[in-house]
């Protein structure tokens, strides 16, 4: 069975970058931690919420790299000198990546009750009508 690509459709011109983004997103290695929600907050805005209990603002980093929103968390190991009878809460790190469409901008990020909220907005595209003159050859 051959793999269908966007290049297989002759009327879909210039979408090679979208195909690369989809492949990169599939390979991003996002596991199940931390859990997250994505909600649409208006016609042109979204909110990503990650459950980051135990992380402080200084333990988190949010960057946009090549149209990908990358959220990283790294907790320090504060167990030195402590004796645990049971340790079910481990200090762990994570990296979550979200591919952003053109025109989607990252707004503010807010920590609230162990949840990290990241707001996104999408610019409204302008409708452009262009008339192409036909020259005689």
XYZ file of N, CA and C in Angstrom:
411
model
N 0.843 -1.175 0.000
C 0.000 0.000 0.000
C 0.889 1.239 0.000
N 0.626 2.152 -0.899
C 1.438 3.363 -0.972
C 0.876 4.440 -0.055
N 1.770 5.276 0.427
C 1.396 6.357 1.323
C 0.886 7.541 0.508
N -0.306 8.031 0.867
C -0.840 9.204 0.188
C -0.242 10.456 0.816
N 0.176 11.363 -0.027
C 0.709 12.634 0.441
C -0.114 13.749 -0.173
N 0.047 14.947 0.393
C -0.675 16.080 -0.186
C -0.208 16.363 -1.608
N 1.030 15.965 -1.929
C 1.526 16.117 -3.297
C 0.809 15.217 -4.279
N 0.060 14.225 -3.765
C -0.706 13.321 -4.628
C -1.928 14.010 -5.219
N -2.288 15.139 -4.664
C -3.465 15.882 -5.123
C -2.993 17.106 -5.910
N -3.131 17.101 -7.227
C -2.566 18.180 -8.042
C -3.186 19.553 -7.787
N -4.379 19.621 -7.204
C -5.004 20.916 -6.947
C -4.616 21.487 -5.575
N -3.807 20.769 -4.815
C -3.366 21.220 -3.490
C -1.918 21.702 -3.625
N -1.747 22.956 -3.997
C -0.421 23.490 -4.267
C 0.122 24.245 -3.044
N 1.368 23.989 -2.729
C 2.034 24.731 -1.662
C 1.746 24.237 -0.259
N 1.232 23.032 -0.105
C 0.894 22.504 1.218
C 1.969 21.557 1.754
N 3.155 21.577 1.164
C 4.213 20.685 1.614
C 4.579 20.952 3.073
N 4.572 22.230 3.476
C 4.912 22.570 4.855
C 3.892 21.985 5.830
N 2.617 21.987 5.466
C 1.581 21.402 6.313
C 1.835 19.916 6.504
N 2.217 19.252 5.436
C 2.510 17.824 5.531
C 3.685 17.569 6.474
N 4.735 18.392 6.384
C 5.884 18.245 7.287
C 5.479 18.493 8.732
N 4.612 19.494 8.967
C 4.145 19.777 10.322
C 3.355 18.604 10.896
N 2.504 17.991 10.078
C 1.729 16.839 10.541
C 2.634 15.668 10.891
N 3.636 15.417 10.068
C 4.572 14.330 10.354
C 5.356 14.610 11.627
N 5.811 15.855 11.791
C 6.585 16.222 12.980
C 5.729 16.126 14.231
N 4.464 16.499 14.122
C 3.560 16.408 15.263
C 3.332 14.958 15.658
N 3.205 14.080 14.694
C 2.992 12.667 14.983
C 4.216 12.045 15.642
N 5.404 12.556 15.342
C 6.638 12.021 15.899
C 7.080 12.733 17.163
N 6.311 13.697 17.644
C 6.772 14.556 18.736
C 6.949 13.813 20.047
N 6.415 12.613 20.184
C 6.638 11.830 21.382
C 5.837 12.299 22.579
N 4.765 13.031 22.355
C 3.923 13.431 23.473
C 3.329 12.193 24.116
N 3.655 11.989 25.361
C 3.080 10.875 26.099
C 1.882 11.394 26.873
N 1.406 10.631 27.820
C 0.202 11.014 28.538
C 0.406 11.976 29.695
N 1.632 12.462 29.904
C 1.901 13.322 31.048
C 2.470 14.644 30.593
N 2.003 15.728 31.088
C 0.841 15.871 31.954
C -0.440 15.891 31.132
N -1.558 15.552 31.759
C -2.827 15.637 31.031
C -3.150 17.089 30.691
N -3.910 17.290 29.630
C -4.228 18.652 29.194
C -5.606 18.699 28.556
N -6.138 19.914 28.498
C -7.381 20.214 27.785
C -7.078 21.281 26.745
N -7.828 21.263 25.662
C -7.815 22.356 24.688
C -9.259 22.782 24.515
N -9.526 24.058 24.762
C -10.899 24.541 24.602
C -10.913 25.757 23.682
N -12.004 25.898 22.974
C -12.209 27.076 22.141
C -12.959 28.084 22.991
N -12.330 29.234 23.232
C -12.929 30.227 24.112
C -13.713 31.292 23.361
N -13.520 31.404 22.056
C -14.318 32.275 21.193
C -14.093 31.799 19.763
N -14.645 32.516 18.799
C -14.474 32.123 17.404
C -13.011 32.156 16.967
N -12.205 32.986 17.640
C -10.812 33.164 17.221
C -9.826 33.029 18.372
N -10.201 32.298 19.425
C -9.256 32.106 20.519
C -9.422 30.732 21.156
N -8.325 30.266 21.736
C -8.257 28.941 22.327
C -7.526 29.032 23.663
N -7.676 28.010 24.470
C -6.936 27.919 25.733
C -6.480 26.474 25.900
N -5.189 26.320 26.129
C -4.618 25.026 26.483
C -4.404 25.046 27.984
N -4.886 24.022 28.678
C -4.721 23.915 30.120
C -4.013 22.609 30.432
N -2.878 22.713 31.133
C -2.122 21.539 31.547
C -2.206 21.391 33.056
N -2.370 20.156 33.528
C -2.379 19.863 34.960
C -0.928 19.704 35.404
N -0.400 20.696 36.105
C 1.014 20.713 36.483
C 1.177 20.828 37.998
N 0.383 20.055 38.738
C 0.472 20.085 40.198
C 1.892 19.749 40.622
N 2.408 20.505 41.578
C 3.754 20.285 42.084
C 4.816 21.091 41.372
N 4.479 21.714 40.251
C 5.419 22.557 39.520
C 5.171 24.013 39.895
N 6.247 24.756 40.080
C 6.146 26.196 40.261
C 6.424 26.896 38.946
N 6.157 28.185 38.902
C 6.413 28.944 37.673
C 7.868 28.822 37.238
N 8.783 28.760 38.209
C 10.211 28.665 37.886
C 10.591 27.292 37.325
N 9.727 26.301 37.467
C 9.985 24.956 36.946
C 9.486 24.781 35.510
N 8.781 25.772 34.973
C 8.147 25.657 33.662
C 8.773 26.627 32.670
N 8.826 26.211 31.426
C 9.302 27.074 30.335
C 8.357 26.916 29.158
N 7.968 28.049 28.568
C 7.074 28.051 27.410
C 7.787 28.782 26.282
N 7.941 28.110 25.143
C 8.596 28.721 23.997
C 7.805 28.417 22.729
N 8.019 29.219 21.705
C 7.490 28.938 20.373
C 8.701 28.738 19.477
N 8.810 27.541 18.915
C 9.939 27.170 18.083
C 9.422 26.646 16.754
N 9.677 27.374 15.692
C 9.306 26.921 14.351
C 7.835 26.511 14.277
N 6.954 27.415 14.697
C 5.498 27.235 14.682
C 5.024 26.104 15.591
N 5.823 25.771 16.607
C 5.397 24.799 17.608
C 5.444 25.452 18.974
N 4.353 25.321 19.711
C 4.323 25.746 21.101
C 4.914 24.600 21.914
N 5.972 24.883 22.652
C 6.652 23.855 23.443
C 6.567 24.260 24.908
N 6.008 23.382 25.716
C 5.892 23.621 27.155
C 6.714 22.541 27.845
N 7.696 22.996 28.635
C 8.588 22.066 29.325
C 8.460 22.258 30.829
N 8.565 21.172 31.550
C 8.561 21.224 32.999
C 9.693 20.381 33.549
N 10.382 20.938 34.535
C 11.490 20.217 35.164
C 11.482 20.548 36.645
N 11.279 19.528 37.464
C 11.298 19.703 38.910
C 12.650 19.263 39.445
N 13.149 20.012 40.417
C 14.373 19.604 41.084
C 14.074 18.502 42.091
N 15.068 17.699 42.390
C 14.903 16.623 43.363
C 15.198 17.182 44.749
N 14.151 17.352 45.548
C 14.305 17.929 46.886
C 14.246 16.861 47.973
N 14.602 15.626 47.626
C 14.462 14.532 48.581
C 15.691 14.343 49.460
N 16.707 15.146 49.263
C 17.932 14.983 50.051
C 17.641 15.210 51.536
N 18.048 14.265 52.350
C 17.844 14.366 53.786
C 16.462 13.949 54.250
N 15.608 13.515 53.318
C 14.250 13.087 53.679
C 14.156 11.578 53.584
N 13.387 10.979 54.446
C 13.181 9.528 54.431
C 11.718 9.283 54.079
N 11.493 8.673 52.912
C 10.142 8.388 52.455
C 9.763 6.961 52.839
N 8.629 6.781 53.458
C 8.093 5.440 53.692
C 7.382 4.941 52.445
N 6.840 5.872 51.688
C 6.237 5.584 50.382
C 6.448 6.811 49.523
N 6.869 6.628 48.299
C 7.041 7.764 47.398
C 6.256 7.506 46.125
N 5.069 8.086 46.082
C 4.208 7.948 44.914
C 4.200 9.196 44.051
N 4.739 10.275 44.586
C 4.819 11.532 43.831
C 6.280 11.736 43.464
N 6.607 11.430 42.241
C 7.996 11.532 41.801
C 8.237 12.879 41.138
N 9.440 13.381 41.294
C 9.841 14.580 40.553
C 10.120 14.126 39.126
N 9.374 14.625 38.192
C 9.580 14.217 36.815
C 9.571 15.421 35.903
N 10.046 15.210 34.723
C 10.063 16.283 33.737
C 9.153 15.903 32.573
N 8.790 16.917 31.797
C 7.939 16.657 30.645
C 8.217 17.676 29.569
N 7.750 17.342 28.375
C 7.751 18.268 27.247
C 6.499 17.992 26.437
N 5.673 18.999 26.270
C 4.456 18.917 25.449
C 4.628 19.863 24.271
N 4.279 19.384 23.074
C 4.396 20.220 21.883
C 3.052 20.285 21.170
N 2.721 21.485 20.700
C 1.494 21.727 19.959
C 1.868 22.484 18.689
N 1.478 21.979 17.530
C 1.758 22.643 16.260
C 0.751 23.773 16.082
N 1.264 24.973 15.764
C 0.416 26.151 15.592
C 0.242 26.454 14.111
N -0.970 26.747 13.720
C -1.237 27.157 12.341
C -0.714 28.573 12.131
N -0.488 28.923 10.875
C -0.103 30.300 10.573
C -1.185 31.237 11.082
N -0.784 32.312 11.690
C -1.736 33.290 12.204
C -2.150 33.051 13.643
N -1.764 31.922 14.248
C -2.079 31.662 15.651
C -0.938 32.203 16.499
N -1.271 33.055 17.437
C -0.277 33.683 18.303
C -0.509 33.256 19.742
N 0.584 33.098 20.479
C 0.506 32.737 21.886
C 0.342 34.010 22.699
N -0.665 34.020 23.561
C -0.919 35.169 24.424
C -0.270 34.978 25.772
N -1.037 35.159 26.825
C -0.468 35.041 28.155
C -0.590 33.622 28.698
N 0.235 33.347 29.716
C 0.187 32.073 30.430
C -0.042 32.391 31.902
N -0.946 31.641 32.523
C -1.323 31.898 33.918
C -1.335 30.575 34.677
N -0.726 30.571 35.876
C -0.796 29.414 36.783
C -1.908 29.662 37.780
N -2.778 28.649 37.975
C -3.905 28.802 38.888
C -4.283 27.430 39.433
N -4.135 27.242 40.742
C -4.544 26.002 41.407
C -3.955 24.746 40.773
N -2.675 24.775 40.432
C -2.022 23.607 39.847
C -2.291 23.412 38.372
N -2.936 24.383 37.744
C -3.215 24.326 36.310
C -2.480 25.453 35.602
N -1.859 25.133 34.474
C -1.211 26.136 33.640
C -2.118 26.401 32.448
N -2.566 27.653 32.316
C -3.426 28.064 31.199
C -2.580 28.858 30.206
N -2.632 28.482 28.933
C -1.942 29.212 27.872
C -2.993 29.623 26.856
N -3.128 30.940 26.651
C -4.138 31.459 25.734
C -3.538 31.683 24.354
N -4.315 31.332 23.338
C -3.916 31.479 21.941
C -4.983 32.279 21.211
N -4.562 33.078 20.248
C -5.514 33.796 19.399
C -5.147 33.566 17.939
N -6.161 33.544 17.118
C -5.966 33.379 15.678
C -6.435 34.655 14.993
N -5.559 35.251 14.223
C -5.909 36.470 13.493
C -6.936 36.128 12.419
N -7.874 37.016 12.259
C -8.872 36.810 11.201
C -8.230 37.061 9.849
N -8.346 36.095 8.948
C -7.733 36.294 7.627
C -8.515 37.334 6.825
N -7.761 38.136 6.101
C -8.398 39.129 5.232
C -8.783 38.453 3.920
N -9.942 38.811 3.417
C -10.373 38.295 2.129
C -9.728 39.143 1.041
N -8.963 38.490 0.196
C -8.250 39.199 -0.863
C -8.732 38.660 -2.201
N -9.185 39.565 -3.040
C -9.580 39.193 -4.399
C -8.588 39.859 -5.330
N -7.941 39.052 -6.150
C -6.932 39.567 -7.060
C -7.345 39.218 -8.484
N -7.348 40.202 -9.354
C -7.670 39.977 -10.757
C -6.364 39.844 -11.535
N -6.247 38.788 -12.324
C -5.056 38.529 -13.110
C -5.354 38.877 -14.565
N -4.573 39.807 -15.091
C -4.739 40.203 -16.494
C -4.168 39.122 -17.409
N -4.843 38.899 -18.507
C -4.403 37.907 -19.481
C -3.755 38.656 -20.642
N -2.496 38.315 -20.903
C -1.766 38.965 -22.009
C -1.894 38.139 -23.281
N -1.881 38.837 -24.395
C -1.891 38.136 -25.670
C -0.477 37.662 -25.968
N -0.372 36.427 -26.421
C 0.950 35.840 -26.656
C 1.383 35.811 -28.054
